[in-house]
Amino acid sequence: MLLCKTLLRKGRHCCGLRLLRCAVTIVAVVALVMVLYSAYYLGQAHVIQAMHHQPPTVRVTCGAPPANGAASADDDARHRSAARLRLEPKVLLFLESQYSARAKELSTLLTASGIRYKIVTSAALPTFTAGGRGRYGALLFESYERYLAMDAWSRAIVDRYCTDFDVGIAAFMPAREESLHGATLPGSALRIHTNLALRDARLDPESPVLRMARAGETLWGAVPGEAHTVFVHNHTSYRPVMMAELGGPELAAGRLQGAPLTVVVQDCGYHDGIRRVLFGVSPMFWLSKLLLLDALSYLSHGRLAGDLERRILVDVDDIFVGKAGTRMKPADVEAMLASQERLRSLVPGFTFNLGFCGKMLHSGTDEEDAGDDALLAAADKFWWFPHIWSHKQPHTFANRTAIAEQMALNKAFSAKHGIPVLHQYAVAPHHSGVYPVSDQLYEAWREVWDVRQTSTEEYPHLYPAGQRRGFVYRDVRVLPRQTCGLFTHTIMIDEYPGGRQVLEDKIRGGELFQTIVTNAISVFMTHLSNYGNDRLALYAFESVVRFVQCWTRLRLQTEPPDRLADLYFQRFPEQRDPVWGNPCKDQRHLNLWRLAGNASVCDRFPKLLILGPQKTGSTALLSFLSLHPTLRASLPSPQTFEEVQFFNGDNYLRGIDWYLEFFPVPNSDSSVYLFEKSATYFDGDAVPKRVFALLPKAKLVVILLSPAARAYSWYQHQRAHGLPVALEHSFLEVITATNQSTRALRQLRNRCLEPGKYAAHLEAWLRYFPAEQLHLADGERLRTDPVTELHRLQDFIQVSPRVNFTKLITYDAEKGFYCQRVPSGSGGGSRTRCLGGGKGRKYDPMSDDEERVLKKYFFIFNQRLSKLLKRIGKPVPDWLVRELTDVPATG
Ligand code: A3P
């Protein structure tokens, strides 16, 4: 107001030139006032920050030095006892519903930590033992009430298992709306108070449950969530693990004031012989997740404990690539080097791993170009790996030569500037070509840089992050890459999506922290821009490393990528073989897939697979089905006797681009129904999992022929192919071969007998596919009455038009089998086209002895098959009924 009056007074004295000067003065004063006003009221912090902007400083402190001792290799063995030897490293997880947020949190945590688990949601209990060993190292209840409410029978089984095998129970108290005060927890001397708000959580440094978790400083502030439970105890069986203070209006009630409240309690089992760890806080709270991993280790005698080594590697992609205005300046390079030194004191060997594209050198502002020079001047202080010269996505190049040329330019660049590239590691821009795999990238990498390791966050998918895995393709070891919450565009802390607290939360117990906790090896991805501007990467990594050291005993270390790849695949050898997914089902993958440019590529996956087994009439079925106008079989493979045989054996490692070459591009007629037959699929161990990963909706056809007839046909097939062992031995000798027989004879025996154990193989398929997707053709009827079988199959596939196969096939007396009808001449007559001499061979029937031996041998397997067929609602073929009657007596 005062200011307004002054301005008015001034205005009265203004005239002419003076008037103009006065006006200018007034405008200037008003402008100044507005700037100050807006600085003060509208965006004070922002304006002032813009004038003196400083990157955020690391503020993670740990109070007193860690109370429960420094980390040492002995911690790895902390919970171990001889009892662990009788237990499987698996959790039995009791969930209220698989879909609740808590349930998801628990299963995500276990999956991300590499802990195997079996989920129980219904009242039915699984079997607890196998071969004298306990199948579960610990039991975990999403809700302890589920355990308390078990019927007496089930409860006795669970308790008996726990006492017999000394296996413990971890359980969460359910969040409840009503408040209980001082209620006694059934079956214990614990009293509970529920529905409390809590704050200032801390761990008891004396608790023997702590292994990975360290009693760091108090976690000041409210414990996330509202309806917590506390345990009150005064018996030696109970010990606190986590404590907290009351955080809500209960303070006023004064009922629980005084002693610290136990929110996670260890029950040593002095009452009933069962050790427990009970959680009064939700599994959503990061500290309870950390404690849960320790509890599972403690309760399983260390059987569910991983080691405490954690390797982290921080990649900095896009060196020289960043947009002008967002790149690093000389001061940022200095800050990065200083941060690297500080990190080395906490993480031995810590070194930033820089990925470069030479073409973009000096493409920033003058100061940023000086930043590029500063990076090059400090080249020997970092590790380096190549992108390609121009940052173009490898899967978009025309061919391998074009990629290799670009890589060669980058290589020359590194030589010119003295950039040391030492670890046979490379990363492709935007993961392109790494997964989905593109051969031209892998070949060019090999040719130019002799690359042996890379990383991606796309395998098998970006999300869920806890399920990322590694694989080996063309001798290049692909490591899973983790996200740290920083992207090319997250460069200023106050502009962090959702606010800076979101980043803080990721560091303080959230995603970034959890990633380090749950992964033995974490390769993180950051970008050049995260080191300029607010240097968010320096902030995030220094903070999270301090936080990890404050709250855990994990031993952090950095090693170069070649060493990490050694360690990773030593630890997870089962991950070496990739499992291919369908890129059409993940838009990110589709964007990175070389074949995505081809029209209708997503229609080129088969919808139907004939799985075999071998010698059941699979070729006849393939040839008859191919007569259908809509069904189109894969092109024959010259290499594998016509069959593609992709999902079993080494062809699988050639990748799906190779597989799809066998499926012709559909023309404009999109009703074409593609299918494939490889009779080796049925009994291939890895096949069901692989098929499910690529073709989860595929319809599957299995032909069931008497396993004795199948075995004999296989033997004859081998004789026809001149296999010496088959020519030298009678069929009886083959099927009665013992473990003392020659290797060749045992192998032939196995190939005769093993595929015929139908039930076991079918169960393997049913672990992935619902029975509705499976059609069981009768191999005997396929031979004697194929038309009926084809019509059944046609109904199953539901393909149109519905064809009358009587018109397409007919019996050929000379061949002794059904054959294709082929029109001959103009008179409307027809002749037949039969399968070649290798199918439907002429040989003597089995001897009575051979038949008897096989009937007896397969009896139990056939019995299992019959039970299985009834269980899944499939018809029992006549031959099976025959095999199960009049079985010769044993002996
Ligand atoms: P044999 O040659 O021992 O008689 P597959 O194609 O799976 O290898 O199976 C070969 C078997 O298919 C043959 O074994 C034969 O018995 C059976 N088969 C069924 N229908 C046939 C047909 N129409 N033509 C030829 N073989 C047929």
PDB file of C-alpha atoms and ligand atoms in Angstrom, residues 612-621 624 643 677 679 703 705 709 712-714 716-717 779 782-784 786 815 817-819 834-843, ligand 1:
ATOM      1  CA  GLY A 612       5.106 -87.075 -31.813  1.00  0.00           C
ATOM      2  CA  PRO A 613       6.376 -89.320 -30.337  1.00  0.00           C
ATOM      3  CA  GLN A 614       8.487 -90.890 -33.066  1.00  0.00           C
ATOM      4  CA  LYS A 615       7.095 -93.940 -34.891  1.00  0.00           C
ATOM      5  CA  THR A 616       3.473 -93.345 -34.030  1.00  0.00           C
ATOM      6  CA  GLY A 617       2.291 -92.269 -37.478  1.00  0.00           C
ATOM      7  CA  SER A 618       3.281 -88.621 -37.188  1.00  0.00           C
ATOM      8  CA  THR A 619       4.374 -88.359 -40.844  1.00  0.00           C
ATOM      9  CA  ALA A 620       1.088 -89.780 -42.056  1.00  0.00           C
ATOM     10  CA  LEU A 621      -0.789 -87.313 -39.907  1.00  0.00           C
ATOM     11  CA  PHE A 624      -2.996 -85.930 -44.419  1.00  0.00           C
ATOM     12  CA  GLU A 643      11.379 -82.000 -39.558  1.00  0.00           C
ATOM     13  CA  LYS A 677       5.460 -81.555 -36.860  1.00  0.00           C
ATOM     14  CA  ALA A 679       8.196 -86.029 -33.458  1.00  0.00           C
ATOM     15  CA  ILE A 703      -0.281 -89.484 -30.969  1.00  0.00           C
ATOM     16  CA  LEU A 705       0.185 -95.740 -29.950  1.00  0.00           C
ATOM     17  CA  ALA A 709       4.360-101.326 -30.956  1.00  0.00           C
ATOM     18  CA  TYR A 712       9.306-102.329 -32.080  1.00  0.00           C
ATOM     19  CA  SER A 713       8.823 -99.881 -34.935  1.00  0.00           C
ATOM     20  CA  TRP A 714      11.769 -97.851 -33.657  1.00  0.00           C
ATOM     21  CA  GLN A 716      12.980-101.840 -37.105  1.00  0.00           C
ATOM     22  CA  HIS A 717      13.656 -98.273 -38.160  1.00  0.00           C
ATOM     23  CA  GLY A 779      -2.188 -93.976 -33.204  1.00  0.00           C
ATOM     24  CA  LEU A 782      -4.824 -93.320 -37.300  1.00  0.00           C
ATOM     25  CA  ARG A 783      -3.577 -96.378 -39.116  1.00  0.00           C
ATOM     26  CA  THR A 784      -6.801 -98.330 -39.452  1.00  0.00           C
ATOM     27  CA  PRO A 786      -7.562 -92.268 -40.269  1.00  0.00           C
ATOM     28  CA  LYS A 815       0.924-100.419 -49.331  1.00  0.00           C
ATOM     29  CA  PHE A 817      -1.942 -98.226 -45.360  1.00  0.00           C
ATOM     30  CA  TYR A 818      -4.094 -95.234 -46.172  1.00  0.00           C
ATOM     31  CA  CYS A 819      -2.687 -92.945 -48.839  1.00  0.00           C
ATOM     32  CA  CYS A 834       1.580 -93.092 -50.430  1.00  0.00           C
ATOM     33  CA  LEU A 835       4.338 -92.277 -47.999  1.00  0.00           C
ATOM     34  CA  GLY A 836       7.801 -93.504 -48.998  1.00  0.00           C
ATOM     35  CA  GLY A 837       9.260 -96.912 -48.197  1.00  0.00           C
ATOM     36  CA  GLY A 838      10.557 -95.684 -44.837  1.00  0.00           C
ATOM     37  CA  LYS A 839       7.019 -95.371 -43.513  1.00  0.00           C
ATOM     38  CA  GLY A 840       4.883 -98.478 -43.195  1.00  0.00           C
ATOM     39  CA  ARG A 841       7.738-100.953 -43.503  1.00  0.00           C
ATOM     40  CA  LYS A 842       7.205-104.643 -43.954  1.00  0.00           C
ATOM     41  CA  TYR A 843       8.713-106.766 -41.188  1.00  0.00           C
TER      42      TYR A 843
HETATM   43  P1  A3P B   1       6.356 -98.632 -39.438  1.00  0.00           P
HETATM   44  O1  A3P B   1       7.111 -98.192 -40.641  1.00  0.00           O
HETATM   45  O2  A3P B   1       7.217 -99.248 -38.415  1.00  0.00           O
HETATM   46  O3  A3P B   1       5.168 -99.481 -39.764  1.00  0.00           O
HETATM   47  P2  A3P B   1       6.393 -91.816 -37.899  1.00  0.00           P
HETATM   48  O4  A3P B   1       5.930 -91.150 -39.123  1.00  0.00           O
HETATM   49  O5  A3P B   1       5.946 -91.127 -36.652  1.00  0.00           O
HETATM   50  O6  A3P B   1       7.842 -92.120 -37.924  1.00  0.00           O
HETATM   51  O7  A3P B   1       5.667 -93.220 -37.834  1.00  0.00           O
HETATM   52  C1  A3P B   1       5.921 -94.206 -38.783  1.00  0.00           C
HETATM   53  C2  A3P B   1       4.818 -95.211 -38.621  1.00  0.00           C
HETATM   54  O8  A3P B   1       3.596 -94.633 -39.057  1.00  0.00           O
HETATM   55  C3  A3P B   1       4.961 -96.430 -39.465  1.00  0.00           C
HETATM   56  O9  A3P B   1       5.730 -97.345 -38.754  1.00  0.00           O
HETATM   57  C4  A3P B   1       3.515 -96.883 -39.680  1.00  0.00           C
HETATM   58  O10 A3P B   1       3.182 -97.976 -38.908  1.00  0.00           O
HETATM   59  C5  A3P B   1       2.693 -95.701 -39.199  1.00  0.00           C
HETATM   60  N1  A3P B   1       1.660 -95.281 -40.141  1.00  0.00           N
HETATM   61  C6  A3P B   1       0.419 -94.936 -39.780  1.00  0.00           C
HETATM   62  N2  A3P B   1      -0.280 -94.571 -40.845  1.00  0.00           N
HETATM   63  C7  A3P B   1       0.523 -94.683 -41.921  1.00  0.00           C
HETATM   64  C8  A3P B   1       0.339 -94.459 -43.290  1.00  0.00           C
HETATM   65  N3  A3P B   1      -0.809 -94.027 -43.750  1.00  0.00           N
HETATM   66  N4  A3P B   1       1.384 -94.674 -44.123  1.00  0.00           N
HETATM   67  C9  A3P B   1       2.543 -95.109 -43.633  1.00  0.00           C
HETATM   68  N5  A3P B   1       2.769 -95.343 -42.320  1.00  0.00           N
HETATM   69  C10 A3P B   1       1.766 -95.135 -41.470  1.00  0.00           C
END
